[in-house]
Amino acid sequence: MSRPTKALVNLQALRHNYHLAKQLSEGRIIAVVKADAYSHGATRCAQALNDVADAFAVACLEEALALRDAHIEQPIIVLEGFFDISEMGLIEQHRLDVVIHCQQQLALLTASSIKQPMRVWLKMDTGMSRLGFSPAEYRQAWKALQSLDFISEIVMMTHFACADELTNIKTAQQLEIFKAQTSGLPGSKSIANSAGIIAHPEARAEWNRPGLMLYGVSPFPEHHLIEQSLQPVMTLHSAIISIKDIPVGQTVGYGGSWVAKRPTRVGVVAIGYADGYPLHAKEGTCVLIGDQKAPLIGRVSMDMITVDLTDLANTQVGTPVMLWGNNLPVAEIAHCADTIPYQLLCNLSRLPVEYINEPILEPSD
């Protein structure tokens, strides 16, 4: 029997969340599938959205080429753009959109020998202080792109720093800067990420870029009504592989940090930080066994965790365990580990992924 640990990915839930983003934004939706679709499997997720997605977004050229190899024909936007002029041939050959965010990229693009029409996404740094032209240099960059014969379209974009903090005024400030510096420039815009789509209607534009919400996870640190509409796409499963009874005073796990205060039934679950379960999950972090929660005891190990089964008399070796999914949001586990859902999803490794509820797609012409 193989190790029972696996991720179950519901592709119909993915499509549901895509349509929800589309309904909220009323614009075109770019499905963000970078980082292997947050460990959900970029190729399979893109194929499941193939007939509905307006475009896909990835971080780098390698991720884009993997989608093209999987026969994804919709526009693919490379969010970090290119790093060297040697990439330009592949970008042109595979009809990729690129983000232009700095003078060096602009110079490389100007020096390239591209002949095919290309859409580019010109990024403004409105306060993230990461990628993008400053507001003062943005218009000049736009004019430089506009002068290139092969540029067919310039989409103006920015990225929010605090859209998930609902009372933070920085989002409004960023939006004001962006609108002021793009005023009068022709072309479509892309502003809203998941949090922007949900909570900032004024940020919804012609192109919108949901990431986390596609996978059924709220982007907000506090509870939000959107959780009632999102459908979790991934369920992380394992099983009990050992059970033992320990007396009062016995310790559990590395460092002996957890000490039994009562006779305790300890269950060992086949998952650990090498699989992506958070190393710093606190004691008391819950797993779900049937419809009952069992708390984590002791430290997370490389391949295993230990949970308190004392109050769950019917559990035995082989009993299934859910680490997150329906009725146990990944955001709850992230909170218990002092991290964010993005990190938990993206850190999954060595786990087999099983896909369910695959959509029936019409063959393309």
PDB file of N, CA, C and O in Angstrom, residues 49-111:
ATOM      1  N   LEU A  49      -9.728  25.234 -17.505  1.00  0.00           N
ATOM      2  CA  LEU A  49     -10.289  26.565 -17.767  1.00  0.00           C
ATOM      3  C   LEU A  49     -10.158  26.967 -19.240  1.00  0.00           C
ATOM      4  O   LEU A  49     -10.497  28.089 -19.609  1.00  0.00           O
ATOM      5  N   ASN A  50      -9.698  26.047 -20.038  1.00  0.00           N
ATOM      6  CA  ASN A  50      -9.306  26.359 -21.412  1.00  0.00           C
ATOM      7  C   ASN A  50     -10.420  27.000 -22.233  1.00  0.00           C
ATOM      8  O   ASN A  50     -10.161  27.859 -23.072  1.00  0.00           O
ATOM      9  N   ASP A  51     -11.647  26.597 -21.975  1.00  0.00           N
ATOM     10  CA  ASP A  51     -12.760  27.087 -22.796  1.00  0.00           C
ATOM     11  C   ASP A  51     -13.410  28.344 -22.229  1.00  0.00           C
ATOM     12  O   ASP A  51     -14.300  28.917 -22.867  1.00  0.00           O
ATOM     13  N   VAL A  52     -12.981  28.787 -21.042  1.00  0.00           N
ATOM     14  CA  VAL A  52     -13.629  29.952 -20.424  1.00  0.00           C
ATOM     15  C   VAL A  52     -12.665  31.088 -20.103  1.00  0.00           C
ATOM     16  O   VAL A  52     -13.079  32.244 -20.025  1.00  0.00           O
ATOM     17  N   ALA A  53     -11.393  30.788 -19.907  1.00  0.00           N
ATOM     18  CA  ALA A  53     -10.444  31.816 -19.465  1.00  0.00           C
ATOM     19  C   ALA A  53     -10.149  32.803 -20.585  1.00  0.00           C
ATOM     20  O   ALA A  53      -9.947  32.424 -21.740  1.00  0.00           O
ATOM     21  N   ASP A  54     -10.105  34.069 -20.237  1.00  0.00           N
ATOM     22  CA  ASP A  54      -9.734  35.105 -21.199  1.00  0.00           C
ATOM     23  C   ASP A  54      -8.228  35.140 -21.420  1.00  0.00           C
ATOM     24  O   ASP A  54      -7.759  35.534 -22.493  1.00  0.00           O
ATOM     25  N   ALA A  55      -7.458  34.730 -20.420  1.00  0.00           N
ATOM     26  CA  ALA A  55      -6.003  34.702 -20.514  1.00  0.00           C
ATOM     27  C   ALA A  55      -5.478  33.988 -19.277  1.00  0.00           C
ATOM     28  O   ALA A  55      -6.216  33.733 -18.317  1.00  0.00           O
ATOM     29  N   PHE A  56      -4.191  33.666 -19.328  1.00  0.00           N
ATOM     30  CA  PHE A  56      -3.503  33.079 -18.184  1.00  0.00           C
ATOM     31  C   PHE A  56      -2.293  33.948 -17.852  1.00  0.00           C
ATOM     32  O   PHE A  56      -1.746  34.623 -18.727  1.00  0.00           O
ATOM     33  N   ALA A  57      -1.864  33.903 -16.591  1.00  0.00           N
ATOM     34  CA  ALA A  57      -0.665  34.631 -16.180  1.00  0.00           C
ATOM     35  C   ALA A  57       0.272  33.683 -15.454  1.00  0.00           C
ATOM     36  O   ALA A  57      -0.157  32.860 -14.641  1.00  0.00           O
ATOM     37  N   VAL A  58       1.558  33.821 -15.778  1.00  0.00           N
ATOM     38  CA  VAL A  58       2.611  33.034 -15.138  1.00  0.00           C
ATOM     39  C   VAL A  58       3.718  33.987 -14.712  1.00  0.00           C
ATOM     40  O   VAL A  58       3.708  35.170 -15.066  1.00  0.00           O
ATOM     41  N   ALA A  59       4.691  33.477 -13.979  1.00  0.00           N
ATOM     42  CA  ALA A  59       5.766  34.340 -13.500  1.00  0.00           C
ATOM     43  C   ALA A  59       6.885  34.493 -14.517  1.00  0.00           C
ATOM     44  O   ALA A  59       7.466  35.568 -14.652  1.00  0.00           O
ATOM     45  N   CYS A  60       7.193  33.402 -15.248  1.00  0.00           N
ATOM     46  CA  CYS A  60       8.403  33.409 -16.062  1.00  0.00           C
ATOM     47  C   CYS A  60       8.192  32.642 -17.359  1.00  0.00           C
ATOM     48  O   CYS A  60       7.177  31.959 -17.546  1.00  0.00           O
ATOM     49  N   LEU A  61       9.166  32.746 -18.240  1.00  0.00           N
ATOM     50  CA  LEU A  61       9.079  32.138 -19.567  1.00  0.00           C
ATOM     51  C   LEU A  61       8.896  30.627 -19.490  1.00  0.00           C
ATOM     52  O   LEU A  61       8.095  30.051 -20.243  1.00  0.00           O
ATOM     53  N   GLU A  62       9.614  29.971 -18.582  1.00  0.00           N
ATOM     54  CA  GLU A  62       9.523  28.509 -18.491  1.00  0.00           C
ATOM     55  C   GLU A  62       8.100  28.060 -18.187  1.00  0.00           C
ATOM     56  O   GLU A  62       7.613  27.062 -18.737  1.00  0.00           O
ATOM     57  N   GLU A  63       7.429  28.785 -17.303  1.00  0.00           N
ATOM     58  CA  GLU A  63       6.040  28.435 -16.983  1.00  0.00           C
ATOM     59  C   GLU A  63       5.131  28.651 -18.185  1.00  0.00           C
ATOM     60  O   GLU A  63       4.203  27.862 -18.429  1.00  0.00           O
ATOM     61  N   ALA A  64       5.379  29.702 -18.952  1.00  0.00           N
ATOM     62  CA  ALA A  64       4.572  29.970 -20.140  1.00  0.00           C
ATOM     63  C   ALA A  64       4.758  28.881 -21.188  1.00  0.00           C
ATOM     64  O   ALA A  64       3.776  28.411 -21.804  1.00  0.00           O
ATOM     65  N   LEU A  65       5.986  28.458 -21.415  1.00  0.00           N
ATOM     66  CA  LEU A  65       6.259  27.436 -22.426  1.00  0.00           C
ATOM     67  C   LEU A  65       5.617  26.103 -22.044  1.00  0.00           C
ATOM     68  O   LEU A  65       5.158  25.359 -22.926  1.00  0.00           O
ATOM     69  N   ALA A  66       5.559  25.790 -20.754  1.00  0.00           N
ATOM     70  CA  ALA A  66       4.899  24.559 -20.317  1.00  0.00           C
ATOM     71  C   ALA A  66       3.417  24.581 -20.687  1.00  0.00           C
ATOM     72  O   ALA A  66       2.849  23.555 -21.080  1.00  0.00           O
ATOM     73  N   LEU A  67       2.783  25.743 -20.578  1.00  0.00           N
ATOM     74  CA  LEU A  67       1.373  25.841 -20.970  1.00  0.00           C
ATOM     75  C   LEU A  67       1.211  25.710 -22.478  1.00  0.00           C
ATOM     76  O   LEU A  67       0.277  25.057 -22.954  1.00  0.00           O
ATOM     77  N   ARG A  68       2.086  26.335 -23.235  1.00  0.00           N
ATOM     78  CA  ARG A  68       2.010  26.180 -24.689  1.00  0.00           C
ATOM     79  C   ARG A  68       2.229  24.712 -25.091  1.00  0.00           C
ATOM     80  O   ARG A  68       1.547  24.200 -25.986  1.00  0.00           O
ATOM     81  N   ASP A  69       3.135  24.027 -24.419  1.00  0.00           N
ATOM     82  CA  ASP A  69       3.358  22.612 -24.710  1.00  0.00           C
ATOM     83  C   ASP A  69       2.121  21.779 -24.407  1.00  0.00           C
ATOM     84  O   ASP A  69       1.936  20.704 -24.985  1.00  0.00           O
ATOM     85  N   ALA A  70       1.283  22.277 -23.494  1.00  0.00           N
ATOM     86  CA  ALA A  70       0.037  21.584 -23.144  1.00  0.00           C
ATOM     87  C   ALA A  70      -1.129  22.041 -24.023  1.00  0.00           C
ATOM     88  O   ALA A  70      -2.280  21.757 -23.723  1.00  0.00           O
ATOM     89  N   HIS A  71      -0.808  22.753 -25.113  1.00  0.00           N
ATOM     90  CA  HIS A  71      -1.800  23.193 -26.105  1.00  0.00           C
ATOM     91  C   HIS A  71      -2.767  24.248 -25.560  1.00  0.00           C
ATOM     92  O   HIS A  71      -3.933  24.301 -25.967  1.00  0.00           O
ATOM     93  N   ILE A  72      -2.297  25.062 -24.633  1.00  0.00           N
ATOM     94  CA  ILE A  72      -3.070  26.213 -24.182  1.00  0.00           C
ATOM     95  C   ILE A  72      -2.831  27.341 -25.179  1.00  0.00           C
ATOM     96  O   ILE A  72      -1.699  27.794 -25.351  1.00  0.00           O
ATOM     97  N   GLU A  73      -3.887  27.794 -25.845  1.00  0.00           N
ATOM     98  CA  GLU A  73      -3.746  28.765 -26.932  1.00  0.00           C
ATOM     99  C   GLU A  73      -4.154  30.183 -26.545  1.00  0.00           C
ATOM    100  O   GLU A  73      -3.896  31.123 -27.287  1.00  0.00           O
ATOM    101  N   GLN A  74      -4.804  30.355 -25.412  1.00  0.00           N
ATOM    102  CA  GLN A  74      -5.198  31.695 -24.987  1.00  0.00           C
ATOM    103  C   GLN A  74      -3.966  32.561 -24.710  1.00  0.00           C
ATOM    104  O   GLN A  74      -2.860  32.045 -24.564  1.00  0.00           O
ATOM    105  N   PRO A  75      -4.154  33.868 -24.635  1.00  0.00           N
ATOM    106  CA  PRO A  75      -3.032  34.734 -24.279  1.00  0.00           C
ATOM    107  C   PRO A  75      -2.405  34.304 -22.948  1.00  0.00           C
ATOM    108  O   PRO A  75      -3.110  33.944 -22.003  1.00  0.00           O
ATOM    109  N   ILE A  76      -1.092  34.333 -22.900  1.00  0.00           N
ATOM    110  CA  ILE A  76      -0.349  34.036 -21.673  1.00  0.00           C
ATOM    111  C   ILE A  76       0.530  35.241 -21.368  1.00  0.00           C
ATOM    112  O   ILE A  76       1.321  35.675 -22.212  1.00  0.00           O
ATOM    113  N   ILE A  77       0.384  35.782 -20.174  1.00  0.00           N
ATOM    114  CA  ILE A  77       1.115  36.972 -19.762  1.00  0.00           C
ATOM    115  C   ILE A  77       2.239  36.552 -18.824  1.00  0.00           C
ATOM    116  O   ILE A  77       1.998  35.872 -17.816  1.00  0.00           O
ATOM    117  N   VAL A  78       3.463  36.956 -19.155  1.00  0.00           N
ATOM    118  CA  VAL A  78       4.622  36.649 -18.327  1.00  0.00           C
ATOM    119  C   VAL A  78       4.846  37.831 -17.379  1.00  0.00           C
ATOM    120  O   VAL A  78       5.300  38.897 -17.784  1.00  0.00           O
ATOM    121  N   LEU A  79       4.508  37.634 -16.105  1.00  0.00           N
ATOM    122  CA  LEU A  79       4.408  38.749 -15.167  1.00  0.00           C
ATOM    123  C   LEU A  79       5.748  39.385 -14.813  1.00  0.00           C
ATOM    124  O   LEU A  79       5.798  40.567 -14.471  1.00  0.00           O
ATOM    125  N   GLU A  80       6.817  38.622 -14.859  1.00  0.00           N
ATOM    126  CA  GLU A  80       8.128  39.212 -14.597  1.00  0.00           C
ATOM    127  C   GLU A  80       8.806  39.665 -15.889  1.00  0.00           C
ATOM    128  O   GLU A  80       9.931  40.172 -15.853  1.00  0.00           O
ATOM    129  N   GLY A  81       8.135  39.450 -17.009  1.00  0.00           N
ATOM    130  CA  GLY A  81       8.716  39.841 -18.283  1.00  0.00           C
ATOM    131  C   GLY A  81       9.888  38.956 -18.653  1.00  0.00           C
ATOM    132  O   GLY A  81       9.938  37.780 -18.302  1.00  0.00           O
ATOM    133  N   PHE A  82      10.868  39.528 -19.371  1.00  0.00           N
ATOM    134  CA  PHE A  82      12.030  38.769 -19.819  1.00  0.00           C
ATOM    135  C   PHE A  82      13.269  39.310 -19.132  1.00  0.00           C
ATOM    136  O   PHE A  82      13.287  40.424 -18.596  1.00  0.00           O
ATOM    137  N   PHE A  83      14.336  38.502 -19.160  1.00  0.00           N
ATOM    138  CA  PHE A  83      15.572  38.851 -18.461  1.00  0.00           C
ATOM    139  C   PHE A  83      16.735  39.079 -19.426  1.00  0.00           C
ATOM    140  O   PHE A  83      17.745  39.663 -19.047  1.00  0.00           O
ATOM    141  N   ASP A  84      16.602  38.583 -20.647  1.00  0.00           N
ATOM    142  CA  ASP A  84      17.712  38.647 -21.591  1.00  0.00           C
ATOM    143  C   ASP A  84      17.148  38.688 -23.002  1.00  0.00           C
ATOM    144  O   ASP A  84      16.079  38.111 -23.270  1.00  0.00           O
ATOM    145  N   ILE A  85      17.863  39.315 -23.904  1.00  0.00           N
ATOM    146  CA  ILE A  85      17.377  39.440 -25.277  1.00  0.00           C
ATOM    147  C   ILE A  85      17.270  38.089 -25.970  1.00  0.00           C
ATOM    148  O   ILE A  85      16.510  37.922 -26.938  1.00  0.00           O
ATOM    149  N   SER A  86      17.997  37.092 -25.472  1.00  0.00           N
ATOM    150  CA  SER A  86      17.929  35.754 -26.061  1.00  0.00           C
ATOM    151  C   SER A  86      16.543  35.131 -25.921  1.00  0.00           C
ATOM    152  O   SER A  86      16.209  34.183 -26.637  1.00  0.00           O
ATOM    153  N   GLU A  87      15.733  35.629 -24.995  1.00  0.00           N
ATOM    154  CA  GLU A  87      14.385  35.092 -24.799  1.00  0.00           C
ATOM    155  C   GLU A  87      13.392  35.599 -25.847  1.00  0.00           C
ATOM    156  O   GLU A  87      12.302  35.042 -25.984  1.00  0.00           O
ATOM    157  N   MET A  88      13.747  36.646 -26.565  1.00  0.00           N
ATOM    158  CA  MET A  88      12.777  37.296 -27.429  1.00  0.00           C
ATOM    159  C   MET A  88      12.274  36.391 -28.539  1.00  0.00           C
ATOM    160  O   MET A  88      11.105  36.468 -28.942  1.00  0.00           O
ATOM    161  N   GLY A  89      13.144  35.502 -29.047  1.00  0.00           N
ATOM    162  CA  GLY A  89      12.714  34.601 -30.109  1.00  0.00           C
ATOM    163  C   GLY A  89      11.602  33.680 -29.649  1.00  0.00           C
ATOM    164  O   GLY A  89      10.611  33.468 -30.368  1.00  0.00           O
ATOM    165  N   LEU A  90      11.725  33.111 -28.437  1.00  0.00           N
ATOM    166  CA  LEU A  90      10.685  32.224 -27.904  1.00  0.00           C
ATOM    167  C   LEU A  90       9.415  32.996 -27.592  1.00  0.00           C
ATOM    168  O   LEU A  90       8.304  32.493 -27.798  1.00  0.00           O
ATOM    169  N   ILE A  91       9.569  34.207 -27.094  1.00  0.00           N
ATOM    170  CA  ILE A  91       8.399  35.031 -26.808  1.00  0.00           C
ATOM    171  C   ILE A  91       7.611  35.309 -28.087  1.00  0.00           C
ATOM    172  O   ILE A  91       6.382  35.206 -28.107  1.00  0.00           O
ATOM    173  N   GLU A  92       8.328  35.632 -29.142  1.00  0.00           N
ATOM    174  CA  GLU A  92       7.654  35.888 -30.416  1.00  0.00           C
ATOM    175  C   GLU A  92       7.073  34.608 -30.999  1.00  0.00           C
ATOM    176  O   GLU A  92       5.921  34.587 -31.452  1.00  0.00           O
ATOM    177  N   GLN A  93       7.842  33.529 -30.974  1.00  0.00           N
ATOM    178  CA  GLN A  93       7.398  32.261 -31.550  1.00  0.00           C
ATOM    179  C   GLN A  93       6.126  31.757 -30.882  1.00  0.00           C
ATOM    180  O   GLN A  93       5.219  31.244 -31.559  1.00  0.00           O
ATOM    181  N   HIS A  94       6.041  31.921 -29.576  1.00  0.00           N
ATOM    182  CA  HIS A  94       4.900  31.356 -28.834  1.00  0.00           C
ATOM    183  C   HIS A  94       3.830  32.397 -28.514  1.00  0.00           C
ATOM    184  O   HIS A  94       2.922  32.128 -27.735  1.00  0.00           O
ATOM    185  N   ARG A  95       3.953  33.576 -29.113  1.00  0.00           N
ATOM    186  CA  ARG A  95       2.913  34.604 -29.022  1.00  0.00           C
ATOM    187  C   ARG A  95       2.602  34.932 -27.554  1.00  0.00           C
ATOM    188  O   ARG A  95       1.448  34.931 -27.132  1.00  0.00           O
ATOM    189  N   LEU A  96       3.630  35.231 -26.801  1.00  0.00           N
ATOM    190  CA  LEU A  96       3.461  35.529 -25.387  1.00  0.00           C
ATOM    191  C   LEU A  96       3.362  37.030 -25.163  1.00  0.00           C
ATOM    192  O   LEU A  96       4.028  37.816 -25.830  1.00  0.00           O
ATOM    193  N   ASP A  97       2.518  37.406 -24.207  1.00  0.00           N
ATOM    194  CA  ASP A  97       2.478  38.782 -23.726  1.00  0.00           C
ATOM    195  C   ASP A  97       3.528  38.931 -22.630  1.00  0.00           C
ATOM    196  O   ASP A  97       3.732  38.005 -21.835  1.00  0.00           O
ATOM    197  N   VAL A  98       4.160  40.086 -22.572  1.00  0.00           N
ATOM    198  CA  VAL A  98       5.148  40.298 -21.521  1.00  0.00           C
ATOM    199  C   VAL A  98       4.863  41.593 -20.775  1.00  0.00           C
ATOM    200  O   VAL A  98       4.360  42.560 -21.347  1.00  0.00           O
ATOM    201  N   VAL A  99       5.178  41.574 -19.490  1.00  0.00           N
ATOM    202  CA  VAL A  99       5.128  42.785 -18.671  1.00  0.00           C
ATOM    203  C   VAL A  99       6.457  43.509 -18.818  1.00  0.00           C
ATOM    204  O   VAL A  99       7.529  42.896 -18.714  1.00  0.00           O
ATOM    205  N   ILE A 100       6.386  44.812 -19.073  1.00  0.00           N
ATOM    206  CA  ILE A 100       7.562  45.667 -19.129  1.00  0.00           C
ATOM    207  C   ILE A 100       7.550  46.526 -17.863  1.00  0.00           C
ATOM    208  O   ILE A 100       6.614  47.299 -17.646  1.00  0.00           O
ATOM    209  N   HIS A 101       8.578  46.366 -17.022  1.00  0.00           N
ATOM    210  CA  HIS A 101       8.540  47.031 -15.721  1.00  0.00           C
ATOM    211  C   HIS A 101       9.778  47.858 -15.405  1.00  0.00           C
ATOM    212  O   HIS A 101       9.864  48.440 -14.319  1.00  0.00           O
ATOM    213  N   CYS A 102      10.761  47.908 -16.338  1.00  0.00           N
ATOM    214  CA  CYS A 102      11.961  48.686 -16.036  1.00  0.00           C
ATOM    215  C   CYS A 102      12.624  49.171 -17.323  1.00  0.00           C
ATOM    216  O   CYS A 102      12.327  48.675 -18.415  1.00  0.00           O
ATOM    217  N   GLN A 103      13.522  50.120 -17.180  1.00  0.00           N
ATOM    218  CA  GLN A 103      14.198  50.702 -18.339  1.00  0.00           C
ATOM    219  C   GLN A 103      15.036  49.674 -19.078  1.00  0.00           C
ATOM    220  O   GLN A 103      15.147  49.717 -20.311  1.00  0.00           O
ATOM    221  N   GLN A 104      15.643  48.737 -18.367  1.00  0.00           N
ATOM    222  CA  GLN A 104      16.470  47.727 -19.017  1.00  0.00           C
ATOM    223  C   GLN A 104      15.641  46.864 -19.967  1.00  0.00           C
ATOM    224  O   GLN A 104      16.074  46.554 -21.083  1.00  0.00           O
ATOM    225  N   GLN A 105      14.447  46.473 -19.526  1.00  0.00           N
ATOM    226  CA  GLN A 105      13.572  45.694 -20.414  1.00  0.00           C
ATOM    227  C   GLN A 105      13.141  46.523 -21.617  1.00  0.00           C
ATOM    228  O   GLN A 105      13.083  46.021 -22.743  1.00  0.00           O
ATOM    229  N   LEU A 106      12.838  47.767 -21.379  1.00  0.00           N
ATOM    230  CA  LEU A 106      12.428  48.648 -22.476  1.00  0.00           C
ATOM    231  C   LEU A 106      13.550  48.763 -23.510  1.00  0.00           C
ATOM    232  O   LEU A 106      13.301  48.716 -24.725  1.00  0.00           O
ATOM    233  N   ALA A 107      14.777  48.864 -23.042  1.00  0.00           N
ATOM    234  CA  ALA A 107      15.915  48.964 -23.958  1.00  0.00           C
ATOM    235  C   ALA A 107      16.104  47.667 -24.743  1.00  0.00           C
ATOM    236  O   ALA A 107      16.363  47.695 -25.959  1.00  0.00           O
ATOM    237  N   LEU A 108      15.966  46.525 -24.069  1.00  0.00           N
ATOM    238  CA  LEU A 108      16.097  45.245 -24.760  1.00  0.00           C
ATOM    239  C   LEU A 108      15.001  45.063 -25.806  1.00  0.00           C
ATOM    240  O   LEU A 108      15.249  44.576 -26.910  1.00  0.00           O
ATOM    241  N   LEU A 109      13.793  45.450 -25.455  1.00  0.00           N
ATOM    242  CA  LEU A 109      12.683  45.332 -26.393  1.00  0.00           C
ATOM    243  C   LEU A 109      12.910  46.223 -27.609  1.00  0.00           C
ATOM    244  O   LEU A 109      12.672  45.819 -28.756  1.00  0.00           O
ATOM    245  N   THR A 110      13.392  47.418 -27.365  1.00  0.00           N
ATOM    246  CA  THR A 110      13.663  48.351 -28.460  1.00  0.00           C
ATOM    247  C   THR A 110      14.747  47.814 -29.390  1.00  0.00           C
ATOM    248  O   THR A 110      14.681  48.002 -30.617  1.00  0.00           O
ATOM    249  N   ALA A 111      15.724  47.107 -28.828  1.00  0.00           N
ATOM    250  CA  ALA A 111      16.833  46.574 -29.621  1.00  0.00           C
ATOM    251  C   ALA A 111      16.515  45.233 -30.281  1.00  0.00           C
ATOM    252  O   ALA A 111      17.322  44.740 -31.076  1.00  0.00           O
TER     253      ALA A 111
END
